[in-house]
């Protein structure tokens, strides 16, 4: 679930950037895996906690480690269709990581 103002804030951030910066930006919200946290096996909970720590750490320091975009990322159509990127590949299963690396 997204915060009710997530998409309006995403649009605001994109519109307040320079055209050059916006053209090469990918936005990734933190993915918090707590929807059914107490009804899954303990090893899955440990994995969820590790993911949470990783997500929050990558948000706090983007210069030290750039987090890969996955699952629910956003980008401009200009970036997705740029001649160096050439859009999404239909033959790649992990298209989110693949698209991030192509960009």
GROMACS .gro file of C-alpha atoms in nm:
model
  103
    1UNK     CA    1   0.000   0.000   0.000
    2UNK     CA    2   0.121   0.346  -0.086
    3UNK     CA    3   0.090   0.652   0.132
    4UNK     CA    4  -0.210   0.858   0.010
    5UNK     CA    5   0.021   1.143  -0.096
    6UNK     CA    6   0.296   0.927  -0.250
    7UNK     CA    7   0.209   0.991  -0.614
    8UNK     CA    8   0.146   1.363  -0.569
    9UNK     CA    9   0.483   1.396  -0.392
   10UNK     CA   10   0.648   1.192  -0.669
   11UNK     CA   11   0.503   1.431  -0.928
   12UNK     CA   12   0.611   1.732  -0.722
   13UNK     CA   13   0.968   1.602  -0.687
   14UNK     CA   14   0.987   1.534  -1.059
   15UNK     CA   15   0.849   1.875  -1.155
   16UNK     CA   16   1.086   2.066  -0.925
   17UNK     CA   17   1.399   1.898  -1.068
   18UNK     CA   18   1.584   2.027  -1.369
   19UNK     CA   19   1.493   1.856  -1.697
   20UNK     CA   20   1.835   1.689  -1.716
   21UNK     CA   21   1.820   1.553  -1.361
   22UNK     CA   22   1.459   1.437  -1.402
   23UNK     CA   23   1.541   1.258  -1.728
   24UNK     CA   24   1.793   1.031  -1.552
   25UNK     CA   25   1.616   0.973  -1.220
   26UNK     CA   26   1.454   0.658  -1.083
   27UNK     CA   27   1.241   0.677  -0.770
   28UNK     CA   28   1.212   0.380  -0.536
   29UNK     CA   29   0.996   0.384  -0.223
   30UNK     CA   30   1.111   0.173   0.071
   31UNK     CA   31   0.959  -0.173   0.063
   32UNK     CA   32   0.847  -0.275   0.411
   33UNK     CA   33   0.744  -0.639   0.432
   34UNK     CA   34   0.512  -0.627   0.733
   35UNK     CA   35   0.171  -0.700   0.587
   36UNK     CA   36   0.148  -1.053   0.732
   37UNK     CA   37   0.457  -1.038   0.952
   38UNK     CA   38   0.319  -1.237   1.248
   39UNK     CA   39   0.156  -1.513   1.041
   40UNK     CA   40   0.465  -1.627   0.848
   41UNK     CA   41   0.743  -1.866   0.960
   42UNK     CA   42   1.020  -1.723   1.176
   43UNK     CA   43   1.285  -1.745   0.900
   44UNK     CA   44   1.063  -1.533   0.677
   45UNK     CA   45   1.030  -1.278   0.957
   46UNK     CA   46   1.409  -1.266   0.994
   47UNK     CA   47   1.439  -1.207   0.620
   48UNK     CA   48   1.177  -0.931   0.641
   49UNK     CA   49   1.367  -0.760   0.922
   50UNK     CA   50   1.692  -0.781   0.724
   51UNK     CA   51   1.517  -0.626   0.425
   52UNK     CA   52   1.381  -0.347   0.646
   53UNK     CA   53   1.729  -0.270   0.782
   54UNK     CA   54   1.874  -0.273   0.430
   55UNK     CA   55   1.598  -0.044   0.297
   56UNK     CA   56   1.632   0.210   0.577
   57UNK     CA   57   2.012   0.207   0.555
   58UNK     CA   58   2.005   0.270   0.183
   59UNK     CA   59   1.761   0.558   0.231
   60UNK     CA   60   1.982   0.720   0.492
   61UNK     CA   61   2.302   0.715   0.284
   62UNK     CA   62   2.270   0.701  -0.095
   63UNK     CA   63   2.636   0.803  -0.145
   64UNK     CA   64   2.772   0.500   0.036
   65UNK     CA   65   2.548   0.245  -0.134
   66UNK     CA   66   2.301   0.294  -0.415
   67UNK     CA   67   2.002   0.069  -0.365
   68UNK     CA   68   1.873  -0.121  -0.666
   69UNK     CA   69   1.527  -0.031  -0.785
   70UNK     CA   70   1.282  -0.318  -0.766
   71UNK     CA   71   0.915  -0.400  -0.748
   72UNK     CA   72   0.756  -0.054  -0.729
   73UNK     CA   73   0.998   0.191  -0.887
   74UNK     CA   74   0.901   0.492  -1.098
   75UNK     CA   75   1.085   0.657  -1.386
   76UNK     CA   76   1.006   0.904  -1.660
   77UNK     CA   77   0.897   0.781  -1.999
   78UNK     CA   78   1.188   0.981  -2.141
   79UNK     CA   79   1.430   0.757  -1.953
   80UNK     CA   80   1.249   0.434  -2.036
   81UNK     CA   81   1.247   0.513  -2.408
   82UNK     CA   82   1.593   0.672  -2.428
   83UNK     CA   83   1.804   0.531  -2.713
   84UNK     CA   84   2.067   0.407  -2.467
   85UNK     CA   85   1.803   0.219  -2.264
   86UNK     CA   86   1.562   0.104  -2.537
   87UNK     CA   87   1.272   0.026  -2.304
   88UNK     CA   88   1.189  -0.286  -2.108
   89UNK     CA   89   1.306  -0.627  -2.226
   90UNK     CA   90   1.023  -0.877  -2.248
   91UNK     CA   91   1.257  -1.176  -2.222
   92UNK     CA   92   1.402  -1.086  -1.879
   93UNK     CA   93   1.222  -1.208  -1.567
   94UNK     CA   94   1.385  -0.968  -1.319
   95UNK     CA   95   1.305  -0.666  -1.534
   96UNK     CA   96   1.319  -0.422  -1.243
   97UNK     CA   97   1.685  -0.489  -1.159
   98UNK     CA   98   1.767  -0.526  -1.528
   99UNK     CA   99   1.607  -0.193  -1.618
  100UNK     CA  100   1.787  -0.021  -1.330
  101UNK     CA  101   2.123  -0.154  -1.453
  102UNK     CA  102   2.047  -0.049  -1.812
  103UNK     CA  103   1.971   0.306  -1.699
   0.00000   0.00000   0.00000
